[in-house]
Amino acid sequence: MARLSPENVAIATDTIARYPRRRSALIPLCHLAQEQDGYLTEDAMEHIAELVGMTPAEVLGTASFYEMFKLDPVGDYVVNVCTNISCLLMGGEELLHDLERKLGIKAGSTTPDGRFTLEDVECIAACTEAPCLQVNYRYFHRVTHGEVSQLIDDLRAGNRDDVPRHGVLSRVRQVLPENRAGSVAPEVGVEPVWLSRNRTEDEEGAAR
Amino acid sequence: MSDADGRREIPRILSSRWDRKDGYTLDGYRATGGYQGLRAALRMTPAKVAEEVTTATLLGRGGAGFPAGVKWGFCPPGVFPRYVVVNGDESEPGTYKDRIIMESDPHLLIEGTLIACYAIGASQAFLYVRGEMALAQERIAQALNDAYDAGFIGRNILDSDFSVDVILHWGAGAYIVGEETALIESLEGNRGMPRLKPPYFPAAKGLYMQPTVVNNVETLANLPWIVSNSGQAFADLGAERSRGTRLFAVSGHVENPGVFEVEFGTTTFRELLYSDAYAGGIRHGYDLKAFIPGGASAPWFFQEHLDLPLETNVVGAAGSMLGSGAIVVMDETTDAVKAAWRIVRFFARESCGKCTPCREGTSWLEKILRRMLDGAGRPEDLDKLLDICDNISPAITWPPRQTTICPLGPSAVSPIASAIVRFQDEFRAYCGGGEVTVAIGGKAYVPAPTATPTVGAPT
């Protein structure tokens, strides 16, 4: 239930400056808010709207289109099991059912203690490594019955440092240094120098 | 040079660093020839770089297979700024190759992106990575930071007058954003819905309505090699329209699922599926039932298609497509109805809802197939399914006709229509009988299990 922290506002301001149009930063900022709070709160969406110059309704309009933005609290660990075609053929549904039994919930819900959310998801691009799943968007390939049970136990016991809490995606941020070229707004209709110089050379070449 | 099977050895244009522990670092990349393509490009004029790519006949590797050089050429002359957008939103079911490039060789993608920017005159590039791929985002963020520090990106790259920014952007879970105009909408901060056409190509009007080249990750990853070795060297590999090498992900019921870089246009499905060098045959000695040659959107292929080469035109003439290089193998134990339902469920869930035939049609297809699987099929269901298909994609032809802005709707139609026709008895068993009376227009859907398609037939 929070607006972006001062630290995150600084990151947001830096992110917005990377784009020729402020609202292009909308999805990265929604991820930033989700990283802060674990899900996308109304307060954060209002704050983002102020930062990118949109209405809160427009922010919600965009955010609600995308699967990854959670508008309600989710578990510390969101377990996404792929059941699409390649995984289906290799036991993805059985893997999902195993997890339903292990966690005592149906796909699409969260355990009462708020630790785990289980989702039945579409293809996550690990088809040759089926059946596969993700926990907070970290991949687990060719998962077996025994492994998945152990994984849940380890997560519950806090023994998996490789899986950050929900909302954290890349743990490395792009840093634009002093030598950045700079955003080019659509209004700036100037031909880049390396093109105009070479165009002249080409044309002269053609003329010769 | 040739290997034991008599097949000539091919260069590993895309996968050479996958086995290297440090292949994703700047040091590892530079130690293996990295950024030499960019240096070579900067010694040429931008027009010459574009010419090499056109000579290479580099077909887009995202799904549509449109020649990259031709696409670049659609940028209207004299209109600036231009943008490059990298499509890393890999999510077509069965497809797994762009993520490997982004995770294992991010600098290759960055170098390819820089070469494209130089060639078309783009001053800013956006690298759109699928939201769910956290590791790819980490690797690319680190690679970009390192490349900026080393002077490969930014102002006056390698002391030339070429200056460009490459910005890492990431999505938030939506298959439809792989469609290039939807990708641009998403990058503008909107719901990822495809734009009305015309204009057909973002190269004319794309990001912020400016000329924008949208290229797939694998497509761009070929550029450093093409520029270093010449477009002709690339075109010397492969056959017909399909040149160079290409990544194919073979998944499903095979002994050795994997992502393989093979010569495009000459390798056959049989080699890829059965050779020990690749997928190693159907698992546990079962028989092949069907395979999807190019991702969930592609009509299914069967035994009789095994000897076709992985060549764009040949596969197109045989009634399907190589799409995104995703081959999904189903053995004889597969329930065709279940498989068809799962693919349709995907399209029903991922339909953006903009066009009625797709939004309503895919949902109804999913509901009917689900009801059949739940034991409540009706004899009229077969006809009803095909009637809905016909409403989304009139006459159910190949290539499909559209009643929609983008190809997502027809993508749900082609695979299930091919399954219904080929495995009619299985569908009938779920429906308590039933007949197909809806006319199906595409020759691909006439079942002919004994006929061998002609290889290399003109289209």
XYZ file of C-alpha atoms in Angstrom:
667
model
C 0.000 0.000 0.000
C 2.528 2.500 -0.900
C 3.711 5.108 -3.279
C 7.204 4.636 -4.643
C 9.970 5.192 -2.100
C 12.386 8.115 -2.667
C 14.999 5.616 -3.785
C 12.608 4.111 -6.324
C 11.487 7.551 -7.504
C 15.127 8.193 -8.388
C 15.234 4.945 -10.380
C 11.907 5.841 -12.003
C 13.114 9.303 -13.002
C 16.230 7.811 -14.542
C 14.144 5.196 -16.381
C 11.719 7.768 -17.777
C 14.630 9.790 -19.170
C 15.622 6.860 -21.381
C 12.577 7.195 -23.587
C 11.558 9.872 -26.067
C 8.067 9.727 -24.530
C 7.482 9.427 -20.776
C 4.655 6.919 -20.974
C 6.963 4.388 -22.654
C 8.396 3.843 -19.166
C 5.030 2.668 -17.879
C 5.642 -1.094 -17.890
C 9.149 -0.879 -16.357
C 7.727 1.407 -13.639
C 4.897 -1.002 -12.876
C 7.546 -3.709 -12.460
C 9.465 -1.396 -10.138
C 6.357 -0.889 -7.996
C 5.719 -4.615 -7.940
C 9.326 -5.174 -6.909
C 8.787 -2.773 -4.001
C 5.449 -4.116 -2.748
C 5.191 -7.658 -4.136
C 2.156 -6.630 -6.185
C 0.861 -3.546 -7.975
C -0.993 -1.371 -5.474
C -3.495 1.379 -6.283
C -1.302 3.957 -4.578
C 1.652 2.944 -6.719
C -0.406 3.167 -9.885
C -1.526 6.673 -8.919
C 2.073 7.651 -8.266
C 3.204 6.187 -11.593
C 0.422 8.077 -13.349
C 1.815 11.337 -11.925
C 5.337 10.451 -12.992
C 4.520 9.547 -16.599
C 1.726 12.048 -17.144
C -1.228 9.720 -17.475
C -4.396 9.214 -15.462
C -4.485 6.398 -12.871
C -7.219 4.762 -14.957
C -4.918 4.693 -17.976
C -2.194 3.061 -15.902
C -4.654 0.446 -14.667
C -5.900 0.033 -18.244
C -2.445 -0.909 -19.440
C -1.383 -2.888 -16.370
C -4.514 -5.043 -16.331
C -3.717 -6.274 -19.842
C -0.555 -8.036 -18.714
C -0.446 -11.380 -16.951
C 2.528 -10.539 -14.728
C 1.005 -7.538 -12.990
C -0.818 -8.699 -9.883
C -3.480 -6.282 -8.733
C -4.042 -8.252 -5.521
C -1.480 -9.664 -3.092
C 0.115 -12.966 -4.123
C 2.307 -15.469 -2.298
C 5.986 -14.883 -1.540
C 6.637 -17.497 -4.192
C 4.609 -17.587 -7.379
C 4.982 -21.033 -8.902
C 4.180 -21.070 -12.621
C 3.775 -24.521 -14.125
C 3.718 -24.731 -17.906
C 1.065 -27.074 -19.294
C 1.296 -25.977 -22.917
C 1.822 -28.475 -25.702
C 5.455 -29.559 -25.215
C 5.067 -29.729 -21.440
C 1.653 -31.400 -21.744
C 3.293 -34.165 -23.779
C 6.004 -34.601 -21.130
C 3.849 -34.564 -17.996
C 3.154 -30.891 -17.278
C -0.412 -31.536 -16.127
C 0.735 -34.271 -13.749
C 3.370 -31.890 -12.401
C 0.682 -29.272 -11.788
C -1.531 -31.815 -10.013
C 1.421 -32.912 -7.859
C 1.883 -29.321 -6.790
C -1.822 -28.882 -6.111
C -1.655 -31.844 -3.739
C 1.615 -30.752 -2.164
C 0.411 -27.205 -1.525
C -3.200 -28.142 -0.822
C -4.584 -25.562 -3.242
C -5.921 -25.402 -6.775
C -4.064 -23.654 -9.583
C -4.944 -19.974 -9.529
C -4.967 -19.618 -5.744
C -2.674 -18.845 -2.813
C -1.928 -20.934 0.276
C -3.643 -19.607 3.444
C -0.251 -18.746 4.965
C 0.514 -16.493 2.009
C 3.692 -18.346 1.070
C 2.779 -19.841 -2.317
C 0.649 -18.918 -5.306
C 0.210 -21.652 -7.918
C -0.481 -20.838 -11.566
C -1.199 -22.928 -14.664
C 0.617 -20.899 -17.315
C 1.205 -20.782 -21.042
C 4.495 -21.540 -22.782
C 7.536 -20.104 -20.981
C 10.090 -20.930 -23.705
C 11.768 -23.970 -22.186
C 10.071 -26.483 -24.491
C 13.050 -28.781 -24.963
C 13.434 -28.865 -21.167
C 9.878 -30.031 -20.476
C 8.257 -30.337 -18.064
C 9.314 -27.011 -16.661
C 8.215 -24.431 -14.158
C 9.248 -21.062 -12.829
C 9.323 -19.779 -9.271
C 9.233 -15.970 -9.262
C 10.376 -16.222 -12.893
C 13.431 -18.367 -12.159
C 13.501 -21.473 -14.346
C 13.476 -25.113 -13.273
C 13.996 -27.530 -16.158
C 12.998 -31.216 -16.606
C 11.416 -31.296 -13.183
C 10.697 -34.672 -11.599
C 8.165 -35.602 -8.947
C 10.797 -35.867 -6.228
C 12.542 -32.650 -7.201
C 9.422 -30.536 -7.105
C 8.523 -31.762 -3.640
C 12.039 -30.979 -2.422
C 11.921 -27.565 -4.088
C 8.750 -26.597 -2.221
C 10.236 -27.808 1.075
C 13.416 -25.815 0.435
C 11.514 -22.665 -0.470
C 9.326 -23.000 2.595
C 12.432 -23.405 4.781
C 14.064 -20.371 3.153
C 16.913 -22.392 1.677
C 16.825 -21.038 -1.865
C 18.842 -17.846 -2.183
C 18.677 -18.143 -5.964
C 14.954 -17.328 -5.919
C 14.317 -13.707 -4.879
C 10.934 -12.654 -3.524
C 8.062 -12.046 -5.902
C 8.316 -8.845 -7.914
C 12.098 -8.888 -8.268
C 13.015 -9.554 -11.895
C 16.500 -8.606 -13.098
C 18.869 -8.064 -10.191
C 21.122 -6.094 -12.526
C 19.913 -2.685 -13.671
C 21.022 -1.042 -16.873
C 23.072 2.062 -16.064
C 23.328 4.674 -18.751
C 26.744 6.328 -18.469
C 28.009 9.768 -19.477
C 28.794 8.636 -23.001
C 25.177 7.792 -23.805
C 24.013 9.073 -27.163
C 20.765 10.496 -25.784
C 17.103 9.910 -26.531
C 15.865 11.121 -29.859
C 12.362 12.568 -29.811
C 10.166 11.900 -32.840
C 10.061 15.665 -33.505
C 13.791 15.813 -34.176
C 13.857 15.101 -37.882
C 17.602 15.195 -38.397
C 19.420 12.595 -40.460
C 22.209 10.979 -38.418
C 25.683 12.182 -39.433
C 27.067 8.771 -40.314
C 24.199 8.341 -42.727
C 24.315 11.776 -44.370
C 28.108 11.642 -44.730
C 27.993 8.199 -46.285
C 24.980 9.014 -48.405
C 26.999 11.787 -49.958
C 29.901 9.397 -50.547
C 27.561 6.836 -52.108
C 25.935 9.411 -54.325
C 29.275 10.771 -55.374
C 30.428 7.222 -56.020
C 27.369 6.644 -58.170
C 27.986 9.903 -60.015
C 31.576 8.927 -60.762
C 34.800 -30.770 -45.263
C 32.163 -33.199 -44.153
C 31.268 -35.172 -41.073
C 30.770 -38.933 -40.742
C 27.301 -38.785 -42.310
C 28.715 -37.149 -45.418
C 27.089 -33.845 -44.520
C 29.365 -30.867 -44.962
C 30.428 -29.101 -41.837
C 28.674 -25.832 -41.267
C 29.809 -22.829 -39.269
C 28.114 -22.276 -35.943
C 26.861 -18.789 -36.599
C 24.507 -18.614 -33.635
C 25.450 -21.291 -31.126
C 29.265 -21.107 -30.983
C 29.388 -19.720 -27.430
C 26.645 -21.768 -25.783
C 29.106 -24.293 -24.367
C 31.550 -21.672 -23.111
C 31.215 -20.894 -19.431
C 32.094 -17.239 -19.995
C 30.430 -16.872 -23.402
C 27.982 -14.328 -22.004
C 30.648 -11.994 -20.600
C 32.342 -9.221 -22.514
C 35.753 -10.852 -22.001
C 34.504 -14.218 -23.236
C 32.832 -12.573 -26.191
C 35.857 -10.534 -27.207
C 38.144 -13.553 -26.818
C 36.047 -15.356 -29.443
C 35.942 -12.714 -32.131
C 33.255 -10.542 -30.575
C 32.556 -7.062 -31.940
C 34.652 -7.745 -35.055
C 31.441 -7.596 -37.107
C 30.722 -4.118 -35.769
C 34.274 -3.006 -36.644
C 33.843 -4.450 -40.143
C 30.489 -2.689 -40.528
C 31.953 0.675 -39.518
C 34.515 0.312 -42.305
C 31.649 -0.008 -44.810
C 28.992 2.503 -45.746
C 25.560 1.881 -44.187
C 24.188 1.181 -47.658
C 26.839 -1.489 -48.187
C 25.915 -3.195 -44.905
C 22.264 -3.262 -45.934
C 23.292 -4.650 -49.320
C 25.194 -7.522 -47.660
C 22.098 -8.398 -45.607
C 19.946 -8.353 -48.724
C 22.462 -10.566 -50.543
C 22.428 -12.967 -47.592
C 18.649 -13.486 -48.075
C 18.272 -13.432 -44.310
C 14.661 -14.423 -43.655
C 13.186 -13.172 -40.383
C 13.403 -15.879 -37.737
C 10.454 -14.753 -35.631
C 7.707 -16.578 -37.480
C 6.633 -14.724 -40.604
C 9.927 -15.332 -42.443
C 10.041 -11.952 -44.145
C 13.473 -11.045 -45.631
C 15.231 -8.671 -43.226
C 16.973 -6.694 -45.953
C 13.693 -6.018 -47.731
C 12.055 -4.991 -44.453
C 14.811 -2.453 -43.795
C 14.264 -1.055 -47.276
C 10.709 -0.031 -46.393
C 11.979 2.887 -44.297
C 10.832 5.951 -46.250
C 13.824 7.978 -47.444
C 14.577 11.182 -45.591
C 12.290 10.505 -42.629
C 14.046 10.663 -39.241
C 14.474 9.694 -36.490
C 14.333 5.991 -37.119
C 14.215 3.376 -34.386
C 15.211 -0.260 -34.099
C 13.135 -2.481 -31.848
C 14.412 -5.940 -30.965
C 11.639 -8.473 -30.567
C 12.690 -10.719 -27.687
C 9.156 -11.598 -26.652
C 9.577 -15.272 -27.514
C 6.371 -17.075 -26.525
C 5.032 -19.173 -29.406
C 4.416 -22.614 -27.883
C 7.273 -24.945 -28.780
C 9.723 -22.102 -29.364
C 12.937 -21.945 -27.394
C 15.924 -20.298 -29.067
C 15.816 -16.533 -28.569
C 16.016 -17.028 -24.797
C 19.166 -19.135 -25.198
C 20.788 -16.416 -27.303
C 19.825 -13.717 -24.796
C 21.075 -15.737 -21.825
C 24.151 -17.386 -23.343
C 25.374 -14.851 -25.887
C 23.834 -11.433 -25.147
C 26.681 -9.521 -26.780
C 25.989 -11.293 -30.084
C 22.479 -9.845 -30.015
C 23.759 -6.406 -29.003
C 26.347 -6.431 -31.789
C 23.675 -7.432 -34.317
C 21.423 -4.650 -33.048
C 24.215 -2.085 -33.419
C 24.892 -3.212 -36.988
C 21.199 -2.842 -37.839
C 21.136 0.667 -36.304
C 24.191 1.655 -38.303
C 22.729 0.321 -41.548
C 19.313 1.975 -41.356
C 20.414 5.125 -39.539
C 18.682 4.575 -36.214
C 19.879 6.667 -33.286
C 18.088 4.652 -30.644
C 17.259 0.976 -30.202
C 14.927 -0.692 -27.749
C 15.631 -4.250 -26.766
C 12.267 -5.681 -25.722
C 12.811 -8.825 -23.628
C 9.911 -10.984 -22.549
C 8.906 -10.113 -18.963
C 9.114 -13.650 -17.638
C 12.776 -14.042 -18.642
C 14.547 -12.676 -15.568
C 17.921 -14.254 -16.319
C 17.924 -12.954 -19.899
C 17.188 -9.467 -18.532
C 20.078 -9.765 -16.084
C 22.522 -10.984 -18.697
C 21.512 -8.291 -21.187
C 21.595 -5.509 -18.574
C 25.121 -6.531 -17.577
C 26.191 -6.904 -21.208
C 24.854 -3.443 -22.072
C 26.607 -1.874 -19.083
C 29.889 -3.522 -20.075
C 29.508 -2.643 -23.762
C 28.854 1.024 -22.920
C 31.941 1.082 -20.707
C 34.049 -0.443 -23.478
C 32.842 2.115 -26.018
C 30.803 -0.264 -28.188
C 27.565 1.607 -27.474
C 26.971 5.300 -26.855
C 28.440 8.420 -28.377
C 31.045 8.051 -31.148
C 31.288 4.291 -31.076
C 34.873 3.078 -31.586
C 35.858 6.681 -32.353
C 33.567 6.847 -35.376
C 30.701 9.293 -35.921
C 28.200 6.488 -35.254
C 26.276 7.129 -32.020
C 23.393 5.103 -30.686
C 21.720 4.146 -27.425
C 20.443 0.643 -26.792
C 17.777 0.616 -24.092
C 16.725 -2.550 -22.301
C 12.951 -2.744 -22.082
C 10.891 -5.619 -20.765
C 7.354 -6.845 -21.107
C 4.884 -8.192 -18.610
C 3.344 -11.342 -20.014
C 1.314 -11.260 -23.228
C 1.881 -13.528 -26.235
C 0.235 -11.069 -28.603
C 3.012 -8.556 -27.969
C 5.170 -10.701 -30.260
C 3.125 -9.213 -33.125
C 5.230 -6.242 -34.160
C 2.592 -3.513 -34.027
C 1.385 -4.825 -30.641
C 4.998 -4.766 -29.484
C 5.200 -1.097 -30.445
C 1.935 -0.338 -28.637
C 3.356 -2.021 -25.553
C 6.568 -0.019 -25.871
C 4.470 3.142 -25.973
C 2.929 2.194 -22.615
C -0.354 0.830 -23.934
C -2.260 -2.433 -23.877
C -0.517 -4.739 -26.324
C -3.099 -4.792 -29.083
C -2.112 -4.987 -32.759
C -2.632 -1.857 -34.828
C -5.074 -1.625 -37.684
C -3.383 -2.035 -41.082
C -2.415 -0.306 -43.321
C 0.273 0.843 -42.800
C 1.415 -2.773 -42.986
C 4.984 -2.235 -41.954
C 6.269 -0.364 -38.895
C 9.204 0.527 -41.136
C 6.847 3.123 -42.615
C 5.093 4.166 -39.388
C 6.072 2.439 -36.163
C 7.211 3.626 -32.757
C 5.823 7.153 -32.173
C 4.670 6.876 -35.808
C 8.286 7.062 -36.969
C 10.077 4.562 -39.247
C 10.840 1.544 -37.054
C 12.536 -1.719 -37.880
C 11.339 -4.569 -35.680
C 13.577 -7.620 -35.926
C 13.592 -10.895 -34.030
C 16.497 -11.813 -31.733
C 17.779 -14.717 -33.850
C 17.530 -12.626 -37.019
C 19.775 -9.913 -35.582
C 22.206 -12.442 -34.093
C 23.157 -13.463 -37.659
C 24.350 -9.972 -38.589
C 27.861 -10.008 -37.064
C 28.701 -13.154 -39.046
C 27.148 -11.848 -42.249
C 29.065 -8.580 -42.081
C 32.346 -10.325 -41.187
C 32.043 -13.101 -43.768
C 29.902 -11.424 -46.477
C 26.301 -11.873 -47.418
C 27.355 -14.213 -50.195
C 29.053 -16.598 -47.727
C 25.772 -16.748 -45.805
C 23.763 -17.272 -48.978
C 26.128 -20.100 -49.964
C 24.687 -22.080 -47.065
C 21.198 -23.502 -47.380
C 18.920 -23.913 -50.362
C 16.182 -22.171 -52.314
C 14.860 -19.237 -50.272
C 16.232 -20.595 -47.002
C 19.818 -19.478 -46.543
C 22.352 -19.653 -43.782
C 21.875 -21.727 -40.680
C 18.884 -21.784 -38.394
C 18.011 -22.819 -34.865
C 15.339 -25.467 -34.454
C 13.977 -26.515 -31.085
C 12.846 -30.126 -31.112
C 10.609 -30.897 -28.140
C 8.041 -33.483 -27.116
C 8.329 -37.241 -27.531
C 11.933 -37.581 -28.724
C 14.903 -39.255 -27.074
C 17.050 -36.142 -27.057
C 15.060 -32.907 -27.064
C 17.219 -29.903 -27.791
C 17.936 -26.749 -29.741
C 20.015 -27.483 -32.818
C 21.735 -25.189 -35.291
C 21.471 -26.779 -38.714
C 21.951 -25.736 -42.293
C 18.700 -24.108 -43.367
C 16.870 -25.434 -46.407
C 18.770 -28.713 -46.825
C 18.368 -30.616 -43.559
C 15.242 -32.816 -43.562
C 12.743 -33.351 -40.773
C 13.797 -37.012 -40.702
C 17.431 -36.109 -40.060
C 16.532 -33.627 -37.358
C 14.059 -35.928 -35.602
C 15.846 -39.263 -35.991
C 19.600 -38.646 -36.291
C 21.624 -39.336 -33.168
C 23.379 -36.037 -33.793
C 20.061 -34.297 -33.165
C 16.821 -35.456 -31.517
C 17.702 -39.173 -31.643
C 14.346 -40.639 -32.678
C 10.967 -41.145 -31.050
C 11.215 -42.038 -27.364
C 11.084 -45.648 -26.199
C 10.756 -46.924 -29.771
C 7.212 -45.634 -30.242
C 5.894 -44.623 -33.646
C 5.491 -41.035 -34.768
C 1.887 -39.837 -34.792
C 2.228 -36.200 -35.840
C 4.571 -33.271 -35.492
C 4.177 -29.529 -35.487
C 6.770 -28.087 -37.862
C 6.816 -24.440 -36.796
C 5.172 -23.617 -33.489
C 1.610 -23.944 -32.222
C 0.254 -21.787 -35.052
C 1.408 -24.235 -37.737
C -0.790 -26.977 -39.219
C 0.447 -30.421 -38.193
C 2.661 -32.678 -40.296
C 2.724 -36.484 -40.345
C 4.890 -39.476 -41.325
C 4.667 -38.635 -45.018
C 6.249 -35.226 -44.474
C 9.433 -36.523 -42.806
C 11.563 -36.351 -45.930
C 10.754 -32.741 -46.652
C 13.684 -30.384 -46.185
C 13.425 -27.587 -43.643
C 12.904 -25.105 -46.451
C 10.433 -22.229 -46.256
C 8.811 -22.623 -49.676
C 8.703 -26.418 -49.633
C 7.052 -26.529 -46.232
C 4.664 -23.768 -47.284
C 3.670 -25.686 -50.418
C 3.059 -28.790 -48.310
C 0.511 -26.860 -46.249
C 2.303 -25.646 -43.160
C 5.168 -23.382 -42.113
C 8.504 -23.350 -40.336
C 7.264 -20.379 -38.324
C 9.483 -19.819 -35.319
C 11.612 -22.969 -35.718
C 9.680 -24.964 -33.146
C 9.163 -28.640 -33.844
C 6.904 -30.476 -31.421
C 6.844 -34.243 -31.768
C 3.855 -36.357 -30.763
C 4.147 -40.140 -30.610
C 1.363 -42.686 -31.030
C 0.335 -42.426 -27.364
C -0.820 -38.827 -27.860
C -4.513 -37.979 -27.610
C -5.038 -35.745 -30.653
C -8.154 -34.142 -29.167
C -6.368 -33.283 -25.958
C -3.405 -31.839 -27.847
C -5.692 -29.768 -30.090
C -7.619 -28.512 -27.059
C -4.446 -27.417 -25.291
C -3.288 -25.429 -28.290
C -6.690 -23.802 -28.682
C -6.798 -22.963 -24.979
C -3.570 -21.056 -25.497
C -5.007 -18.921 -28.287
C -8.254 -18.381 -26.382
C -6.320 -17.122 -23.369
C -3.953 -14.996 -25.406
C -6.471 -13.386 -27.751
C -6.252 -9.651 -27.029
C -9.990 -9.251 -27.600
C -9.802 -6.549 -30.258
C -11.404 -8.512 -33.127
C -14.687 -10.351 -32.555
C -14.033 -13.485 -34.677
C -10.866 -14.237 -32.718
C -12.100 -13.214 -29.255
C -15.378 -15.155 -29.522
C -14.236 -17.879 -31.896
C -11.203 -19.087 -29.988
C -13.196 -19.116 -26.722
C -15.970 -21.210 -28.234
C -13.511 -23.629 -29.819
C -11.896 -24.071 -26.416
C -15.220 -24.593 -24.641
C -16.446 -27.194 -27.106
C -13.202 -29.155 -27.082
C -13.123 -29.025 -23.273
C -16.702 -30.284 -23.131
C -15.796 -33.139 -25.488
C -12.852 -34.112 -23.282
C -15.137 -33.980 -20.236
C -17.322 -36.647 -21.826
C -20.186 -34.472 -23.058
C -19.392 -34.355 -26.770
C -22.260 -34.243 -29.240
C -22.406 -35.589 -32.806
C -22.859 -32.068 -34.190
C -19.669 -30.853 -32.494
C -17.336 -31.787 -35.347
C -19.253 -29.645 -37.780
C -19.668 -26.893 -35.224
C -15.928 -26.724 -34.568
C -15.165 -26.416 -38.257
C -17.962 -23.903 -38.745
C -16.405 -21.672 -36.081
C -13.019 -22.148 -37.728
C -14.569 -21.079 -41.014
C -15.895 -17.921 -39.381
C -12.459 -16.955 -38.091
C -10.590 -17.937 -41.239
C -12.922 -18.228 -44.242
C -12.739 -21.566 -46.102
C -9.946 -22.750 -43.763
C -7.265 -22.447 -46.405
C -3.490 -22.470 -46.251
C -2.100 -19.859 -46.106
C -5.031 -18.787 -43.949
C -7.408 -15.972 -44.776
C -8.158 -13.503 -42.026
C -11.231 -11.796 -40.658
C -8.994 -10.212 -38.047
C -6.307 -7.542 -37.769
C -3.524 -9.995 -36.919
C -2.897 -13.711 -37.543
C -3.614 -14.907 -33.980
C -7.180 -16.017 -34.712
C -6.330 -18.016 -37.839
C -3.408 -19.516 -35.892
C -5.902 -21.282 -33.670
C -7.804 -22.555 -36.695
C -5.117 -24.190 -38.820
C -3.720 -26.652 -36.281
C -7.055 -27.904 -35.029
C -8.537 -28.155 -38.515
C -5.582 -30.314 -39.547
C -6.030 -32.476 -36.442
C -9.777 -32.892 -36.932
C -9.405 -34.016 -40.510
C -6.511 -36.363 -39.921
C -7.739 -37.896 -36.685
C -11.464 -37.693 -37.355
C -12.114 -41.038 -35.699
C -10.608 -39.837 -32.442
C -12.712 -36.706 -32.459
C -15.780 -38.757 -33.391
C -15.152 -41.087 -30.460
C -15.494 -38.107 -28.107
C -18.699 -36.979 -29.836
C -20.606 -40.232 -30.168
C -20.255 -40.115 -33.944
C -20.757 -37.146 -36.217
C -19.743 -36.205 -39.725
C -17.798 -33.357 -41.229
C -19.871 -31.540 -43.823
C -18.193 -28.136 -43.652
C -16.123 -27.599 -46.774
C -12.438 -27.135 -46.119
C -10.647 -25.107 -48.750
C -6.965 -25.815 -48.237
C -5.425 -28.735 -50.065
C -3.279 -29.325 -46.985
C -6.216 -30.712 -45.109
C -7.106 -33.504 -47.518
C -5.782 -36.569 -45.722
C -3.502 -38.571 -47.988
C -1.447 -40.791 -45.701
C 0.114 -42.821 -48.500
C 1.056 -39.987 -50.835
C 4.573 -38.572 -50.683
C 4.709 -34.826 -51.180
C 6.985 -33.691 -53.951
C 10.155 -32.196 -52.602
C 11.082 -28.825 -53.972
C 7.828 -28.348 -55.827
C 7.410 -24.799 -57.093
C 4.846 -22.746 -55.228
